[in-house]
PDB file of C-alpha atoms in Angstrom:
ATOM      1  CA  UNK A   1     -35.593 -31.910  -7.581  1.00 50.00           C
ATOM      2  CA  UNK A   2     -36.545 -28.850  -9.727  1.00 56.00           C
ATOM      3  CA  UNK A   3     -37.115 -26.874  -6.571  1.00 58.00           C
ATOM      4  CA  UNK A   4     -33.722 -27.716  -5.356  1.00 64.00           C
ATOM      5  CA  UNK A   5     -32.001 -26.640  -8.681  1.00 61.00           C
ATOM      6  CA  UNK A   6     -33.934 -23.339  -8.572  1.00 58.00           C
ATOM      7  CA  UNK A   7     -32.734 -22.826  -4.962  1.00 54.00           C
ATOM      8  CA  UNK A   8     -29.233 -23.659  -5.811  1.00 51.00           C
ATOM      9  CA  UNK A   9     -29.087 -21.217  -8.842  1.00 49.00           C
ATOM     10  CA  UNK A  10     -30.421 -18.355  -6.653  1.00 49.00           C
ATOM     11  CA  UNK A  11     -27.902 -19.009  -3.873  1.00 48.00           C
ATOM     12  CA  UNK A  12     -25.306 -18.947  -6.506  1.00 42.00           C
ATOM     13  CA  UNK A  13     -26.618 -15.607  -7.855  1.00 43.00           C
ATOM     14  CA  UNK A  14     -26.832 -14.139  -4.404  1.00 45.00           C
ATOM     15  CA  UNK A  15     -23.180 -15.344  -3.432  1.00 43.00           C
ATOM     16  CA  UNK A  16     -22.093 -13.655  -6.534  1.00 43.00           C
ATOM     17  CA  UNK A  17     -23.722 -10.399  -5.868  1.00 42.00           C
ATOM     18  CA  UNK A  18     -22.438 -10.425  -2.430  1.00 43.00           C
ATOM     19  CA  UNK A  19     -19.012 -11.139  -3.444  1.00 45.00           C
ATOM     20  CA  UNK A  20     -19.083  -7.975  -5.484  1.00 48.00           C
ATOM     21  CA  UNK A  21     -20.343  -6.085  -2.178  1.00 56.00           C
ATOM     22  CA  UNK A  22     -17.332  -4.298  -0.543  1.00 56.00           C
ATOM     23  CA  UNK A  23     -19.065  -4.665   2.997  1.00 59.00           C
ATOM     24  CA  UNK A  24     -19.297  -8.416   2.430  1.00 56.00           C
ATOM     25  CA  UNK A  25     -15.885  -8.917   1.044  1.00 59.00           C
ATOM     26  CA  UNK A  26     -14.510  -6.729   4.077  1.00 56.00           C
ATOM     27  CA  UNK A  27     -16.351  -9.070   6.545  1.00 60.00           C
ATOM     28  CA  UNK A  28     -15.387 -12.342   4.505  1.00 56.00           C
ATOM     29  CA  UNK A  29     -11.928 -11.489   3.964  1.00 62.00           C
ATOM     30  CA  UNK A  30     -11.588  -9.935   7.740  1.00 61.00           C
ATOM     31  CA  UNK A  31      -8.578  -7.666   8.347  1.00 68.00           C
ATOM     32  CA  UNK A  32      -5.685  -7.041   5.795  1.00 71.00           C
ATOM     33  CA  UNK A  33      -2.800  -9.439   6.505  1.00 76.00           C
ATOM     34  CA  UNK A  34       0.311 -10.274   4.845  1.00 80.00           C
ATOM     35  CA  UNK A  35      -1.139 -12.884   2.494  1.00 81.00           C
ATOM     36  CA  UNK A  36      -3.520 -10.680   0.998  1.00 79.00           C
ATOM     37  CA  UNK A  37      -1.960 -11.115  -2.359  1.00 80.00           C
ATOM     38  CA  UNK A  38      -3.456 -14.517  -2.754  1.00 81.00           C
ATOM     39  CA  UNK A  39      -7.035 -12.795  -2.789  1.00 80.00           C
ATOM     40  CA  UNK A  40      -6.244 -10.436  -5.901  1.00 78.00           C
ATOM     41  CA  UNK A  41      -5.052 -10.335  -9.356  1.00 81.00           C
ATOM     42  CA  UNK A  42      -1.337 -10.103  -9.499  1.00 83.00           C
ATOM     43  CA  UNK A  43       1.093  -8.706 -12.261  1.00 84.00           C
ATOM     44  CA  UNK A  44       4.330 -10.553 -12.505  1.00 85.00           C
ATOM     45  CA  UNK A  45       7.356  -8.096 -12.242  1.00 88.00           C
ATOM     46  CA  UNK A  46      10.524 -10.008 -13.638  1.00 87.00           C
ATOM     47  CA  UNK A  47      13.760  -9.654 -11.814  1.00 86.00           C
ATOM     48  CA  UNK A  48      16.795  -8.110 -13.282  1.00 85.00           C
ATOM     49  CA  UNK A  49      19.119 -10.516 -15.306  1.00 85.00           C
ATOM     50  CA  UNK A  50      22.079  -9.852 -12.853  1.00 86.00           C
ATOM     51  CA  UNK A  51      20.595  -9.239  -9.560  1.00 83.00           C
ATOM     52  CA  UNK A  52      22.268  -6.949  -6.947  1.00 86.00           C
ATOM     53  CA  UNK A  53      23.342  -8.747  -3.755  1.00 88.00           C
ATOM     54  CA  UNK A  54      23.695  -6.809  -0.567  1.00 91.00           C
ATOM     55  CA  UNK A  55      26.634  -7.443   1.760  1.00 93.00           C
ATOM     56  CA  UNK A  56      25.866  -9.214   4.759  1.00 93.00           C
ATOM     57  CA  UNK A  57      27.093  -7.537   8.034  1.00 92.00           C
ATOM     58  CA  UNK A  58      25.767  -7.118  11.543  1.00 91.00           C
ATOM     59  CA  UNK A  59      23.456  -4.408  13.677  1.00 88.00           C
ATOM     60  CA  UNK A  60      25.529  -2.548  16.171  1.00 87.00           C
ATOM     61  CA  UNK A  61      24.880  -3.695  19.876  1.00 86.00           C
ATOM     62  CA  UNK A  62      23.312  -0.710  20.566  1.00 84.00           C
ATOM     63  CA  UNK A  63      20.638  -1.129  18.113  1.00 84.00           C
ATOM     64  CA  UNK A  64      19.733  -4.849  19.352  1.00 87.00           C
ATOM     65  CA  UNK A  65      17.694  -3.267  22.277  1.00 86.00           C
ATOM     66  CA  UNK A  66      14.452  -1.398  21.588  1.00 82.00           C
ATOM     67  CA  UNK A  67      12.767   1.509  23.516  1.00 77.00           C
ATOM     68  CA  UNK A  68       9.288  -0.239  24.574  1.00 67.00           C
ATOM     69  CA  UNK A  69       8.153   2.286  27.215  1.00 65.00           C
ATOM     70  CA  UNK A  70       5.042   2.779  25.358  1.00 59.00           C
ATOM     71  CA  UNK A  71       4.055  -1.120  25.328  1.00 56.00           C
ATOM     72  CA  UNK A  72       5.676  -1.786  28.769  1.00 57.00           C
ATOM     73  CA  UNK A  73       7.440  -0.698  32.083  1.00 56.00           C
ATOM     74  CA  UNK A  74      10.619  -1.607  30.523  1.00 61.00           C
ATOM     75  CA  UNK A  75      12.751   0.998  29.052  1.00 69.00           C
ATOM     76  CA  UNK A  76      14.335  -1.252  26.465  1.00 81.00           C
ATOM     77  CA  UNK A  77      13.771  -4.700  25.212  1.00 85.00           C
ATOM     78  CA  UNK A  78      15.729  -7.137  23.126  1.00 88.00           C
ATOM     79  CA  UNK A  79      14.816  -6.562  19.696  1.00 89.00           C
ATOM     80  CA  UNK A  80      13.956 -10.085  18.782  1.00 89.00           C
ATOM     81  CA  UNK A  81      11.835 -10.160  21.941  1.00 89.00           C
ATOM     82  CA  UNK A  82       9.936  -7.038  20.584  1.00 88.00           C
ATOM     83  CA  UNK A  83       9.403  -8.521  17.144  1.00 91.00           C
ATOM     84  CA  UNK A  84       8.104 -11.713  18.645  1.00 90.00           C
ATOM     85  CA  UNK A  85       5.470  -9.830  20.745  1.00 88.00           C
ATOM     86  CA  UNK A  86       4.058  -8.048  17.801  1.00 87.00           C
ATOM     87  CA  UNK A  87       3.840 -11.348  15.734  1.00 89.00           C
ATOM     88  CA  UNK A  88       6.468  -9.792  13.280  1.00 91.00           C
ATOM     89  CA  UNK A  89       6.855 -12.237  10.225  1.00 91.00           C
ATOM     90  CA  UNK A  90       9.930 -10.345   8.696  1.00 93.00           C
ATOM     91  CA  UNK A  91      12.176  -7.568   9.713  1.00 93.00           C
ATOM     92  CA  UNK A  92      15.165  -6.592   7.918  1.00 93.00           C
ATOM     93  CA  UNK A  93      17.732  -3.434   8.269  1.00 93.00           C
ATOM     94  CA  UNK A  94      19.497  -2.111   5.504  1.00 92.00           C
ATOM     95  CA  UNK A  95      22.216   0.564   5.236  1.00 92.00           C
ATOM     96  CA  UNK A  96      23.693   1.657   2.026  1.00 92.00           C
ATOM     97  CA  UNK A  97      24.355  -1.521   0.528  1.00 91.00           C
ATOM     98  CA  UNK A  98      24.799  -3.750   3.637  1.00 94.00           C
ATOM     99  CA  UNK A  99      22.212  -5.810   5.038  1.00 95.00           C
ATOM    100  CA  UNK A 100      22.765  -5.561   8.963  1.00 94.00           C
ATOM    101  CA  UNK A 101      19.916  -7.497  10.259  1.00 94.00           C
ATOM    102  CA  UNK A 102      17.397 -10.166   9.342  1.00 94.00           C
ATOM    103  CA  UNK A 103      15.011 -12.046  11.047  1.00 93.00           C
ATOM    104  CA  UNK A 104      11.858 -13.818  10.192  1.00 94.00           C
ATOM    105  CA  UNK A 105       9.077 -16.126  12.170  1.00 92.00           C
ATOM    106  CA  UNK A 106       6.093 -17.943  11.838  1.00 91.00           C
ATOM    107  CA  UNK A 107       6.964 -19.929   8.980  1.00 92.00           C
ATOM    108  CA  UNK A 108       8.137 -17.133   6.944  1.00 93.00           C
ATOM    109  CA  UNK A 109      11.682 -17.036   5.137  1.00 94.00           C
ATOM    110  CA  UNK A 110      13.504 -15.144   2.238  1.00 92.00           C
ATOM    111  CA  UNK A 111      11.690 -16.856  -0.430  1.00 92.00           C
ATOM    112  CA  UNK A 112       7.967 -16.357   1.146  1.00 92.00           C
ATOM    113  CA  UNK A 113       5.694 -14.128  -0.915  1.00 89.00           C
ATOM    114  CA  UNK A 114       4.198 -11.353   1.212  1.00 87.00           C
ATOM    115  CA  UNK A 115       1.973  -8.192   0.482  1.00 85.00           C
ATOM    116  CA  UNK A 116       4.020  -4.978   0.652  1.00 84.00           C
ATOM    117  CA  UNK A 117       1.329  -2.697   1.838  1.00 86.00           C
ATOM    118  CA  UNK A 118       2.551   0.730   2.314  1.00 90.00           C
ATOM    119  CA  UNK A 119       6.143  -0.073   1.215  1.00 90.00           C
ATOM    120  CA  UNK A 120       4.622   0.782  -2.154  1.00 91.00           C
ATOM    121  CA  UNK A 121       4.116   4.541  -1.114  1.00 94.00           C
ATOM    122  CA  UNK A 122       7.823   4.861  -0.957  1.00 94.00           C
ATOM    123  CA  UNK A 123       8.233   3.216  -4.416  1.00 95.00           C
ATOM    124  CA  UNK A 124       5.484   5.415  -5.979  1.00 97.00           C
ATOM    125  CA  UNK A 125       7.423   8.482  -4.583  1.00 97.00           C
ATOM    126  CA  UNK A 126      10.596   7.325  -6.206  1.00 96.00           C
ATOM    127  CA  UNK A 127       8.849   6.884  -9.433  1.00 98.00           C
ATOM    128  CA  UNK A 128       7.266  10.386  -9.297  1.00 98.00           C
ATOM    129  CA  UNK A 129      10.778  11.592  -8.792  1.00 97.00           C
ATOM    130  CA  UNK A 130      12.043   9.735 -11.775  1.00 97.00           C
ATOM    131  CA  UNK A 131       9.143  10.903 -13.907  1.00 98.00           C
ATOM    132  CA  UNK A 132       9.844  14.409 -12.971  1.00 97.00           C
ATOM    133  CA  UNK A 133      13.598  14.101 -13.864  1.00 97.00           C
ATOM    134  CA  UNK A 134      12.544  12.543 -17.409  1.00 96.00           C
ATOM    135  CA  UNK A 135      10.005  15.382 -17.782  1.00 97.00           C
ATOM    136  CA  UNK A 136       6.925  13.114 -18.062  1.00 97.00           C
ATOM    137  CA  UNK A 137       5.628  15.343 -15.378  1.00 97.00           C
ATOM    138  CA  UNK A 138       6.517  19.135 -15.386  1.00 95.00           C
ATOM    139  CA  UNK A 139       6.587  19.726 -11.768  1.00 97.00           C
ATOM    140  CA  UNK A 140       5.315  18.997  -8.272  1.00 97.00           C
ATOM    141  CA  UNK A 141       3.260  22.197  -8.347  1.00 97.00           C
ATOM    142  CA  UNK A 142       1.096  21.058 -11.029  1.00 97.00           C
ATOM    143  CA  UNK A 143      -2.729  20.363 -10.255  1.00 97.00           C
ATOM    144  CA  UNK A 144      -3.569  16.842 -10.174  1.00 97.00           C
ATOM    145  CA  UNK A 145      -6.538  17.666 -12.350  1.00 96.00           C
ATOM    146  CA  UNK A 146      -4.074  18.249 -15.192  1.00 95.00           C
ATOM    147  CA  UNK A 147      -3.952  14.157 -15.193  1.00 96.00           C
ATOM    148  CA  UNK A 148      -7.241  13.164 -13.543  1.00 94.00           C
ATOM    149  CA  UNK A 149     -10.677  13.625 -14.983  1.00 91.00           C
ATOM    150  CA  UNK A 150     -12.663  12.302 -12.022  1.00 91.00           C
ATOM    151  CA  UNK A 151     -13.430  15.644 -10.227  1.00 91.00           C
ATOM    152  CA  UNK A 152     -15.809  18.410 -11.247  1.00 87.00           C
ATOM    153  CA  UNK A 153     -14.559  22.012 -11.672  1.00 87.00           C
ATOM    154  CA  UNK A 154     -15.174  24.020  -8.416  1.00 89.00           C
ATOM    155  CA  UNK A 155     -15.105  20.704  -6.098  1.00 92.00           C
ATOM    156  CA  UNK A 156     -11.644  22.057  -4.795  1.00 94.00           C
ATOM    157  CA  UNK A 157      -9.662  19.178  -6.117  1.00 95.00           C
ATOM    158  CA  UNK A 158      -8.213  21.709  -8.828  1.00 96.00           C
ATOM    159  CA  UNK A 159      -6.233  23.278  -5.901  1.00 96.00           C
ATOM    160  CA  UNK A 160      -4.482  20.056  -4.846  1.00 97.00           C
ATOM    161  CA  UNK A 161      -0.999  19.860  -6.327  1.00 98.00           C
ATOM    162  CA  UNK A 162       1.104  16.717  -6.622  1.00 98.00           C
ATOM    163  CA  UNK A 163       3.446  17.919  -3.849  1.00 98.00           C
ATOM    164  CA  UNK A 164       0.307  17.707  -1.677  1.00 98.00           C
ATOM    165  CA  UNK A 165      -0.120  13.996  -2.270  1.00 98.00           C
ATOM    166  CA  UNK A 166       3.623  13.209  -1.752  1.00 97.00           C
ATOM    167  CA  UNK A 167       3.479  15.096   1.539  1.00 97.00           C
ATOM    168  CA  UNK A 168      -0.193  14.009   2.496  1.00 97.00           C
ATOM    169  CA  UNK A 169      -1.430  17.467   2.877  1.00 97.00           C
ATOM    170  CA  UNK A 170      -3.927  17.025   0.020  1.00 97.00           C
ATOM    171  CA  UNK A 171      -6.895  17.938   2.421  1.00 96.00           C
ATOM    172  CA  UNK A 172      -8.891  14.767   1.108  1.00 96.00           C
ATOM    173  CA  UNK A 173     -11.163  13.185   3.552  1.00 95.00           C
ATOM    174  CA  UNK A 174     -10.226   9.729   4.025  1.00 93.00           C
ATOM    175  CA  UNK A 175     -11.029   7.051   6.605  1.00 88.00           C
ATOM    176  CA  UNK A 176      -8.137   4.679   6.853  1.00 84.00           C
ATOM    177  CA  UNK A 177      -9.559   2.598   9.537  1.00 75.00           C
ATOM    178  CA  UNK A 178      -9.181  -1.308   9.060  1.00 68.00           C
ATOM    179  CA  UNK A 179     -11.788  -2.208  12.037  1.00 66.00           C
ATOM    180  CA  UNK A 180     -14.958  -0.967  10.713  1.00 63.00           C
ATOM    181  CA  UNK A 181     -15.747  -1.817   7.210  1.00 59.00           C
ATOM    182  CA  UNK A 182     -18.899   0.033   7.286  1.00 63.00           C
ATOM    183  CA  UNK A 183     -17.120   3.411   7.901  1.00 64.00           C
ATOM    184  CA  UNK A 184     -13.860   2.600   6.238  1.00 78.00           C
ATOM    185  CA  UNK A 185     -12.962   4.534   2.945  1.00 83.00           C
ATOM    186  CA  UNK A 186      -9.747   2.258   2.881  1.00 82.00           C
ATOM    187  CA  UNK A 187     -11.914  -0.925   2.810  1.00 78.00           C
ATOM    188  CA  UNK A 188     -13.634   0.405  -0.255  1.00 81.00           C
ATOM    189  CA  UNK A 189     -10.208   1.030  -1.949  1.00 81.00           C
ATOM    190  CA  UNK A 190      -9.039  -2.303  -1.033  1.00 79.00           C
ATOM    191  CA  UNK A 191     -12.081  -4.578  -1.448  1.00 78.00           C
ATOM    192  CA  UNK A 192     -14.256  -2.254  -3.664  1.00 75.00           C
ATOM    193  CA  UNK A 193     -14.996  -3.679  -7.413  1.00 78.00           C
ATOM    194  CA  UNK A 194     -14.952  -0.051  -8.844  1.00 83.00           C
ATOM    195  CA  UNK A 195     -11.955   1.931  -8.103  1.00 86.00           C
ATOM    196  CA  UNK A 196     -12.805   5.021 -10.722  1.00 89.00           C
ATOM    197  CA  UNK A 197     -16.201   5.261  -9.199  1.00 89.00           C
ATOM    198  CA  UNK A 198     -14.755   5.471  -5.584  1.00 88.00           C
ATOM    199  CA  UNK A 199     -12.197   8.015  -6.586  1.00 91.00           C
ATOM    200  CA  UNK A 200     -14.636  10.395  -7.998  1.00 91.00           C
ATOM    201  CA  UNK A 201     -16.734  10.223  -4.762  1.00 90.00           C
ATOM    202  CA  UNK A 202     -13.852  11.608  -2.795  1.00 93.00           C
ATOM    203  CA  UNK A 203     -14.203  15.081  -0.785  1.00 94.00           C
ATOM    204  CA  UNK A 204     -12.229  17.828   0.872  1.00 96.00           C
ATOM    205  CA  UNK A 205     -12.142  18.150   4.459  1.00 95.00           C
ATOM    206  CA  UNK A 206      -9.468  20.858   4.721  1.00 95.00           C
ATOM    207  CA  UNK A 207      -7.587  23.089   2.181  1.00 96.00           C
ATOM    208  CA  UNK A 208      -4.842  21.503   0.379  1.00 97.00           C
ATOM    209  CA  UNK A 209      -1.517  22.156   1.970  1.00 95.00           C
ATOM    210  CA  UNK A 210      -2.870  23.111   5.322  1.00 96.00           C
ATOM    211  CA  UNK A 211      -2.949  20.022   7.091  1.00 95.00           C
ATOM    212  CA  UNK A 212      -1.030  16.507   7.255  1.00 97.00           C
ATOM    213  CA  UNK A 213      -3.162  13.290   7.050  1.00 95.00           C
ATOM    214  CA  UNK A 214      -1.678  10.161   6.124  1.00 94.00           C
ATOM    215  CA  UNK A 215      -3.691   7.975   3.931  1.00 93.00           C
ATOM    216  CA  UNK A 216      -3.719   5.629   1.057  1.00 93.00           C
ATOM    217  CA  UNK A 217      -6.058   7.705  -1.077  1.00 95.00           C
ATOM    218  CA  UNK A 218      -2.928  10.062  -1.736  1.00 96.00           C
ATOM    219  CA  UNK A 219      -0.841   7.355  -3.011  1.00 96.00           C
ATOM    220  CA  UNK A 220      -3.565   5.748  -5.091  1.00 95.00           C
ATOM    221  CA  UNK A 221      -4.028   9.225  -6.862  1.00 97.00           C
ATOM    222  CA  UNK A 222      -0.483   9.493  -7.501  1.00 97.00           C
ATOM    223  CA  UNK A 223      -0.184   6.123  -9.192  1.00 96.00           C
ATOM    224  CA  UNK A 224      -3.070   6.938 -11.475  1.00 96.00           C
ATOM    225  CA  UNK A 225      -1.205  10.154 -12.236  1.00 97.00           C
ATOM    226  CA  UNK A 226       2.097   8.394 -13.316  1.00 97.00           C
ATOM    227  CA  UNK A 227       0.011   5.852 -15.209  1.00 96.00           C
ATOM    228  CA  UNK A 228      -1.540   8.945 -17.249  1.00 96.00           C
ATOM    229  CA  UNK A 229       1.866  10.920 -17.335  1.00 97.00           C
ATOM    230  CA  UNK A 230       4.323   7.862 -18.658  1.00 97.00           C
ATOM    231  CA  UNK A 231       1.698   6.087 -20.601  1.00 96.00           C
ATOM    232  CA  UNK A 232       2.473   2.785 -19.101  1.00 94.00           C
ATOM    233  CA  UNK A 233       1.032   0.484 -16.312  1.00 94.00           C
ATOM    234  CA  UNK A 234       2.512   1.168 -12.821  1.00 94.00           C
ATOM    235  CA  UNK A 235       3.908  -2.161 -12.653  1.00 93.00           C
ATOM    236  CA  UNK A 236       5.665  -1.657 -15.984  1.00 94.00           C
ATOM    237  CA  UNK A 237       7.074   1.475 -15.207  1.00 96.00           C
ATOM    238  CA  UNK A 238       8.508   0.217 -11.780  1.00 96.00           C
ATOM    239  CA  UNK A 239       9.944  -2.885 -13.631  1.00 94.00           C
ATOM    240  CA  UNK A 240      11.659  -0.395 -16.145  1.00 93.00           C
ATOM    241  CA  UNK A 241      12.954   2.034 -13.838  1.00 94.00           C
ATOM    242  CA  UNK A 242      13.868   0.342 -10.439  1.00 92.00           C
ATOM    243  CA  UNK A 243      13.418  -3.434 -10.323  1.00 91.00           C
ATOM    244  CA  UNK A 244      15.457  -4.338 -13.385  1.00 89.00           C
ATOM    245  CA  UNK A 245      18.298  -2.263 -12.028  1.00 84.00           C
ATOM    246  CA  UNK A 246      18.549  -3.964  -8.685  1.00 80.00           C
TER     247      UNK A 246
END
């Protein structure tokens, strides 16, 4: 009985250690998906007291077909067929204040919570614009090291300006692969237990402003700059400046 208890305790400790390991968590949770919000802590962002409602309209017929020459020999396929083939769970088209198209599948609907993934990039960019307008950030030419203490002098990060993060020309080396957790920087960001440590280990691969490389490190750094500049959690700033208004 004593040996069984010791073995059980050791197994539990090993599990705890493994769960804090980025590679193990990447393999255990597998590829990122739309239900990943269940895996992480969440901060609730309250809705506006008087929510904005989009006018419901319809998408012109010419947009109900999609050019699919890269996926098949057909020049155009019906939009709904295109979405179903790609296992899309939610697809909406807005223009100005109108909802033109709305399609859900695989048990998802308007009330379903889903992880937003890179939609956050657009919202973070909006918040940077608001911070600039309000003077919390002086200008997009500011070096990111004015706000971020992670990088040593002479590392090259002092040459990265806020605008380089916004247009994804920071020159930061970053592997955005979701397939190989052993070589993926985004897996470290996504599943790693210490984001500050991971940020401090970033390196440059190109001079800032010379090469376009779309990746999540740029947006992560923008989020951290915003938090420092406005003195609020990003979720609180988003609620105050955007969400409560819509």
